Amino acid sequence: MSFWIGVLIFAVGILVSVCLHEAGHLLTAKRFGMKATQYFAGFGPTVFSWRRGETEYGLKAIPAGGFVKIVGMTPLEEVAPEDQDRAFWRYPLWQRTVVLVAGSATHFLLALGIFYAAAVTTGLPNPAAQSFQPLEAKPVVGVVSDCVVPGFDLTKDKALRACRPGDPVAPARAAGLRHGDLVTSIGGKHVSTYGDLVTAIRGTPPGPVQLTYRRDGVTHTTTADLVPTQRPALDDTKMTGPLETVSAIGISVRYPKRILQYGPVTAIEGSVSFLGSTVEQTFKAVAAFPSKIPKLFDAIGGGQRDQETPISVVGASRIGGEAVELGAPIIFLALLGGLNVFIGVFNLFPLLPLDGGHVAIAWYERARSWVAARRGRPDPGRVDYNKLLPATYLVIMLFGGLTLLTLAADIVNPITLQ
């Protein structure tokens, strides 16, 4: 039951977000004096509506979004003589731009509010942990092992991973290293990354070696008695490659916290920072989308679903339901906020019929008029939207096809948290 409650809450959250997107357009248009005749949640047949002033508000039968109708949005629309002065295109460029981007701005504000709520309650995922590269990190000690068994083979001697009575103490522990120590040099070689440290240790013969580290701002020097052991090649991140006999000291790098906790004040900076990293990740995901399309077809055909493939609203709602079922509100909130960021970014792409397409045309018209004036030529006027209709239909078909593809993958082979 909790799963379906979570699905319902997430789906309603998406619908409310989209309705608020349209409300952003509506409120800014009314604020500037433009005439908005309709504001509806959903599409299709009207379930009910009411009129307040010059605007009709209501609910449509298909809860798949919403829309607001502003008089004179494009030259293709007929404008009544009495509405000519209030037509959208007659207003200053900056006001039209504000109205057009208000929807995406609303999504960003919603995401910021969701991230703030998560920051002060569940905490926020640490972006540094998601993109963490151990070998590129600073050589800060994370875990100090209790022992390092000479000649230990990670592949063949899995049962010996836990220390046994009589096993020698790890060189790092015997040398007094602790969690949080910053290693600066080993054997007289300066190290600036954990990868440098690993390379230096593996390149040093077993036996005593001088090691320098900083603890609480104070530099210390100690001696570690390195021992030989079996380890995979350094560039084998999965640790399944051929083994080689190297020196070992018995430490691991300090990994960043996966979840960051905040107070009411520090959550402001934390949520803003997380919003920025989410926007950055969204652009990277969009850029990588074409490479994910074949994997979606594979998932539909019964192959393993790549966890990084795009998801539809159905897939997102399903994950939201699982998050509620598993008692993981941080996943629910991060996903809902991230989806708002995606919608906000996506709508700003300079393609019709997206908001960003209308913005691009408005600024193109202004630039074209400016160039014509500089050359002493007459104003070329507004862009002919009829010429853009084929490209607009192509974009609609493309996005529609991709939506159906992700929807099919989410139904046939959904991404799950378990």
XYZ file of C-alpha atoms in Angstrom:
418
model
C 0.000 0.000 0.000
C 2.814 2.430 0.850
C 4.253 1.875 -2.638
C 1.063 2.992 -4.394
C 0.660 5.911 -1.996
C 4.184 6.999 -2.920
C 3.436 6.615 -6.638
C 0.285 8.724 -6.262
C 2.012 11.440 -4.229
C 4.883 11.654 -6.714
C 2.534 11.786 -9.718
C 0.471 14.513 -8.065
C 3.683 16.376 -7.261
C 4.656 16.333 -10.947
C 1.200 17.518 -12.035
C 1.245 20.336 -9.474
C 4.727 21.342 -10.673
C 3.555 21.565 -14.283
C 0.466 23.549 -13.270
C 2.663 25.967 -11.342
C 4.858 26.232 -14.435
C 1.847 27.515 -16.357
C 0.884 29.716 -13.417
C 4.279 31.401 -13.787
C 3.391 32.343 -17.354
C -0.106 33.455 -16.321
C 0.857 35.654 -13.383
C 3.695 37.442 -15.177
C 1.527 38.014 -18.261
C -1.252 39.513 -16.138
C 1.282 41.578 -14.222
C 2.411 43.236 -17.472
C -1.151 43.728 -18.695
C -1.264 41.032 -21.350
C -4.582 39.310 -21.931
C -4.734 35.665 -20.801
C -8.011 33.993 -21.713
C -7.504 30.420 -20.431
C -5.641 28.516 -17.705
C -6.252 24.770 -17.516
C -4.739 21.800 -15.730
C -4.582 18.838 -18.120
C -5.604 18.410 -21.747
C -8.563 17.071 -23.690
C -12.245 17.473 -22.817
C -13.127 19.960 -20.088
C -14.235 18.371 -16.804
C -15.247 21.657 -15.233
C -14.312 25.330 -15.455
C -15.177 28.745 -14.081
C -14.506 32.270 -15.199
C -12.917 34.980 -13.154
C -12.605 38.281 -14.939
C -11.371 37.707 -18.486
C -9.742 34.334 -17.764
C -11.348 30.880 -17.772
C -9.878 28.441 -15.233
C -10.561 24.732 -15.206
C -9.622 21.063 -15.293
C -9.243 18.877 -18.385
C -9.811 15.126 -18.525
C -6.217 14.065 -19.293
C -3.880 14.944 -16.366
C -0.771 15.156 -18.530
C 0.239 18.771 -18.028
C -1.483 22.108 -18.422
C -1.587 25.248 -20.517
C -2.252 28.968 -20.447
C -3.474 30.897 -23.474
C -2.091 34.400 -23.888
C -3.530 36.450 -26.741
C -1.098 37.082 -29.594
C 1.600 34.566 -28.673
C 2.344 33.881 -32.363
C 1.471 35.585 -35.679
C -0.600 32.497 -36.571
C -3.244 33.495 -34.036
C -6.039 35.868 -34.955
C -6.367 38.743 -32.513
C -9.676 40.563 -32.089
C -9.527 44.314 -32.822
C -10.322 45.166 -29.198
C -7.357 43.021 -27.999
C -4.744 44.381 -30.397
C -3.164 46.693 -27.811
C -2.842 43.832 -25.307
C -1.472 41.199 -27.659
C 1.652 39.449 -26.423
C 3.885 40.496 -29.307
C 3.233 44.218 -28.758
C 4.949 44.271 -25.359
C 8.642 45.108 -24.809
C 11.095 42.302 -25.482
C 12.215 42.072 -21.869
C 8.628 41.622 -20.662
C 7.952 38.920 -23.237
C 11.175 37.191 -22.190
C 10.169 37.282 -18.528
C 6.792 35.748 -19.332
C 8.357 33.003 -21.451
C 11.036 32.004 -18.938
C 8.722 32.319 -15.922
C 7.659 28.685 -16.304
C 11.198 27.338 -16.085
C 12.017 29.800 -13.305
C 9.081 28.369 -11.361
C 10.521 24.858 -11.704
C 13.904 26.040 -10.439
C 12.271 27.743 -7.445
C 10.234 24.610 -6.717
C 13.370 22.474 -6.918
C 15.171 24.879 -4.584
C 12.297 24.648 -2.088
C 12.278 20.850 -2.295
C 16.050 20.678 -1.828
C 15.846 23.029 1.149
C 13.149 20.858 2.745
C 15.348 17.806 2.197
C 18.419 19.583 3.582
C 16.780 20.391 6.923
C 15.067 16.996 7.268
C 16.749 14.071 5.545
C 19.933 15.767 4.360
C 21.105 16.060 0.751
C 23.203 13.700 -1.376
C 26.780 14.885 -1.567
C 27.626 15.646 -5.244
C 31.308 15.200 -4.402
C 30.611 11.579 -3.396
C 28.809 10.843 -6.655
C 31.681 12.053 -8.811
C 34.461 10.967 -6.442
C 37.605 9.621 -8.103
C 39.770 7.970 -5.400
C 43.069 8.130 -7.265
C 42.584 11.850 -7.972
C 41.646 12.744 -4.380
C 43.974 14.194 -1.774
C 46.044 11.544 0.052
C 43.930 11.721 3.210
C 43.750 8.532 5.274
C 40.271 7.023 5.494
C 40.410 3.580 7.088
C 43.545 2.170 8.696
C 43.573 -1.627 8.388
C 44.233 -3.826 11.390
C 46.539 -6.075 9.398
C 48.050 -6.667 5.970
C 48.877 -10.335 5.345
C 52.112 -10.803 3.365
C 51.439 -12.632 0.100
C 47.687 -12.244 0.492
C 45.862 -13.013 -2.766
C 42.595 -11.089 -3.061
C 41.330 -13.536 -5.679
C 42.267 -16.905 -4.175
C 42.271 -16.179 -0.441
C 38.907 -14.498 0.021
C 38.375 -16.310 3.326
C 41.455 -14.584 4.741
C 40.236 -11.030 4.229
C 39.406 -10.708 7.929
C 42.394 -10.521 10.260
C 43.189 -13.672 12.216
C 45.095 -14.087 15.474
C 48.793 -13.931 14.760
C 48.517 -11.845 11.591
C 51.027 -8.973 11.530
C 49.782 -5.484 12.361
C 49.316 -3.280 9.323
C 52.348 -1.020 8.728
C 50.168 2.115 8.842
C 48.660 1.151 12.207
C 52.059 0.264 13.636
C 53.385 3.621 12.405
C 50.586 5.491 14.210
C 48.587 6.763 11.230
C 44.948 7.713 11.906
C 41.810 8.596 10.023
C 42.096 12.116 8.608
C 45.896 12.270 8.394
C 47.158 13.927 5.210
C 50.175 12.081 3.815
C 52.587 14.516 2.169
C 55.593 12.347 1.282
C 56.873 8.777 1.424
C 60.487 7.742 0.982
C 61.341 11.369 0.280
C 58.863 11.522 -2.635
C 56.199 14.246 -2.446
C 52.638 13.011 -3.033
C 49.705 15.264 -3.891
C 47.012 12.688 -4.699
C 46.021 9.298 -3.380
C 47.076 7.871 -6.733
C 50.566 9.323 -6.184
C 50.634 7.692 -2.748
C 49.590 4.274 -4.039
C 52.133 4.468 -6.872
C 54.896 5.490 -4.469
C 54.100 2.684 -2.001
C 53.903 0.050 -4.711
C 57.196 1.268 -6.204
C 59.026 1.075 -2.866
C 60.621 -2.255 -1.893
C 59.219 -3.964 1.226
C 60.837 -2.803 4.446
C 61.192 0.416 6.472
C 60.349 3.690 4.713
C 60.076 7.233 6.053
C 56.604 8.786 5.813
C 55.561 12.391 6.452
C 51.997 13.440 7.238
C 50.013 16.361 8.651
C 47.592 16.025 11.564
C 45.674 19.010 12.954
C 47.996 21.360 11.054
C 51.173 19.849 12.526
C 53.694 17.933 10.397
C 54.867 14.549 11.687
C 57.395 12.035 10.419
C 57.234 8.307 11.099
C 58.588 5.037 9.752
C 56.370 2.396 8.191
C 57.609 -1.147 7.612
C 56.024 -2.014 4.254
C 55.050 -5.631 3.585
C 54.631 -7.475 0.244
C 51.192 -8.563 -0.865
C 49.145 -9.351 -3.967
C 47.109 -6.562 -5.556
C 45.438 -5.951 -8.947
C 46.915 -3.423 -11.366
C 46.397 0.167 -10.260
C 44.207 1.089 -13.235
C 41.858 -1.855 -12.684
C 39.004 -0.172 -10.785
C 37.005 -3.404 -10.567
C 39.947 -5.225 -8.934
C 39.564 -8.279 -11.145
C 42.644 -7.982 -13.318
C 45.987 -9.813 -13.103
C 47.659 -9.622 -9.704
C 51.146 -8.381 -9.019
C 53.334 -8.522 -5.935
C 53.698 -5.027 -4.486
C 54.370 -3.318 -1.170
C 51.398 -2.464 1.033
C 50.855 -0.193 4.019
C 47.230 -0.918 4.965
C 45.214 2.279 4.411
C 42.378 3.433 2.173
C 41.538 6.914 0.947
C 38.993 8.972 2.885
C 35.720 8.925 0.965
C 33.426 11.966 1.237
C 30.164 11.600 3.135
C 27.335 10.378 0.931
C 24.728 12.452 2.784
C 25.301 15.993 4.075
C 23.264 17.275 7.025
C 22.310 20.952 7.407
C 20.690 23.324 9.845
C 17.987 25.848 8.887
C 20.578 28.510 7.982
C 23.305 26.394 6.394
C 20.607 24.613 4.365
C 20.183 27.786 2.279
C 23.702 27.571 0.882
C 23.517 23.782 0.711
C 20.300 23.723 -1.296
C 21.544 26.421 -3.701
C 24.767 24.480 -4.232
C 22.866 21.236 -4.794
C 20.583 23.006 -7.285
C 23.634 24.177 -9.224
C 25.151 20.689 -9.318
C 21.789 19.226 -10.387
C 21.575 21.699 -13.295
C 25.104 20.718 -14.316
C 24.272 16.993 -14.145
C 21.094 17.615 -16.153
C 23.061 19.138 -19.038
C 25.475 16.198 -18.957
C 22.569 13.737 -18.982
C 20.942 15.496 -21.941
C 24.242 15.455 -23.847
C 24.598 11.712 -23.175
C 20.985 10.930 -24.095
C 21.631 9.857 -27.722
C 24.088 7.192 -26.534
C 21.413 5.789 -24.202
C 18.781 5.213 -26.894
C 20.159 1.793 -28.015
C 20.170 0.685 -24.377
C 16.487 1.575 -24.081
C 15.725 -0.669 -27.059
C 17.799 -3.422 -25.427
C 15.807 -3.024 -22.206
C 12.520 -3.322 -24.104
C 13.849 -6.456 -25.805
C 14.545 -8.120 -22.473
C 18.126 -7.056 -21.868
C 19.401 -5.721 -18.567
C 18.167 -2.175 -17.886
C 20.978 0.306 -17.544
C 20.416 2.285 -14.342
C 21.572 5.460 -16.093
C 19.099 5.310 -18.970
C 16.428 8.037 -19.105
C 13.076 7.450 -17.399
C 9.556 8.664 -18.091
C 7.096 10.181 -15.650
C 5.804 6.652 -15.052
C 9.304 5.411 -14.224
C 9.982 8.368 -11.940
C 6.674 7.850 -10.134
C 7.483 4.168 -9.675
C 10.872 4.995 -8.129
C 9.139 7.565 -5.923
C 6.752 4.861 -4.746
C 9.639 2.518 -3.978
C 11.388 5.291 -2.033
C 8.302 5.685 0.164
C 7.988 1.922 0.575
C 11.643 1.616 1.607
C 11.415 4.591 3.959
C 13.910 6.637 1.924
C 12.427 10.158 1.714
C 15.763 11.583 0.610
C 15.471 9.656 -2.670
C 11.869 10.795 -3.115
C 12.692 14.465 -2.566
C 15.929 14.445 -4.584
C 14.143 12.773 -7.507
C 11.181 15.166 -7.428
C 13.480 18.174 -7.220
C 15.720 16.789 -9.953
C 12.741 16.224 -12.240
C 11.719 19.858 -11.772
C 15.224 20.931 -12.729
C 15.092 18.759 -15.851
C 11.733 20.206 -16.937
C 13.006 23.727 -16.295
C 16.178 23.185 -18.322
C 14.427 21.259 -21.085
C 11.835 23.988 -21.648
C 14.577 26.553 -22.250
C 16.014 24.701 -25.240
C 15.773 27.007 -28.314
C 13.348 24.732 -30.155
C 9.694 25.239 -30.993
C 7.219 24.578 -29.447
C 9.260 24.900 -26.223
C 9.409 28.190 -24.316
C 13.068 28.531 -25.258
C 12.101 28.415 -28.938
C 9.785 31.391 -28.520
C 12.510 33.256 -26.610
C 15.037 32.552 -29.373
C 12.667 33.835 -32.058
C 11.844 36.991 -30.103
C 15.528 37.844 -29.695
C 16.258 36.906 -33.300
C 13.570 39.364 -34.434
C 15.124 42.083 -32.307
C 18.620 41.380 -33.617
C 17.366 41.313 -37.211
C 15.577 44.633 -36.742
C 18.701 46.190 -35.215
C 20.876 45.040 -38.135
C 18.335 46.358 -40.646
C 18.237 49.739 -38.904
C 22.027 49.950 -38.898
C 22.028 49.317 -42.647
C 19.272 51.831 -43.281
C 16.823 49.175 -44.384
C 13.164 48.797 -43.349
C 12.280 46.631 -40.365
C 11.756 43.055 -41.673
C 9.026 42.540 -39.080
C 8.058 39.309 -37.390
C 9.289 35.833 -38.258
C 6.989 33.793 -40.503
C 5.901 30.962 -38.195
C 4.407 29.066 -41.149
C 7.927 28.397 -42.402
C 8.851 27.000 -38.992
C 5.905 24.612 -38.759
C 7.683 21.635 -40.429
C 10.592 21.901 -37.977
C 8.132 22.303 -35.090
C 6.236 19.178 -36.115
C 9.525 17.303 -36.410
C 10.514 18.301 -32.875
C 7.097 17.235 -31.570
C 7.370 13.862 -33.327
C 10.929 13.334 -32.094
C 10.159 14.151 -28.471
C 6.930 12.187 -28.678
C 8.788 9.132 -29.956
C 11.419 9.406 -27.231
C 8.684 9.751 -24.616
C 6.995 6.581 -25.876
C 10.353 4.788 -25.909
C 11.154 5.629 -22.297
C 7.576 4.873 -21.285
C 7.750 1.427 -22.908
C 11.064 0.691 -21.197
C 9.648 1.758 -17.832
C 6.657 -0.546 -18.270
C 8.484 -3.583 -19.687
C 11.781 -3.313 -17.805
C 11.614 -0.604 -15.116
C 14.499 0.744 -13.074
C 14.105 -0.291 -9.429
C 15.810 0.654 -6.183
C 15.968 -2.913 -4.892
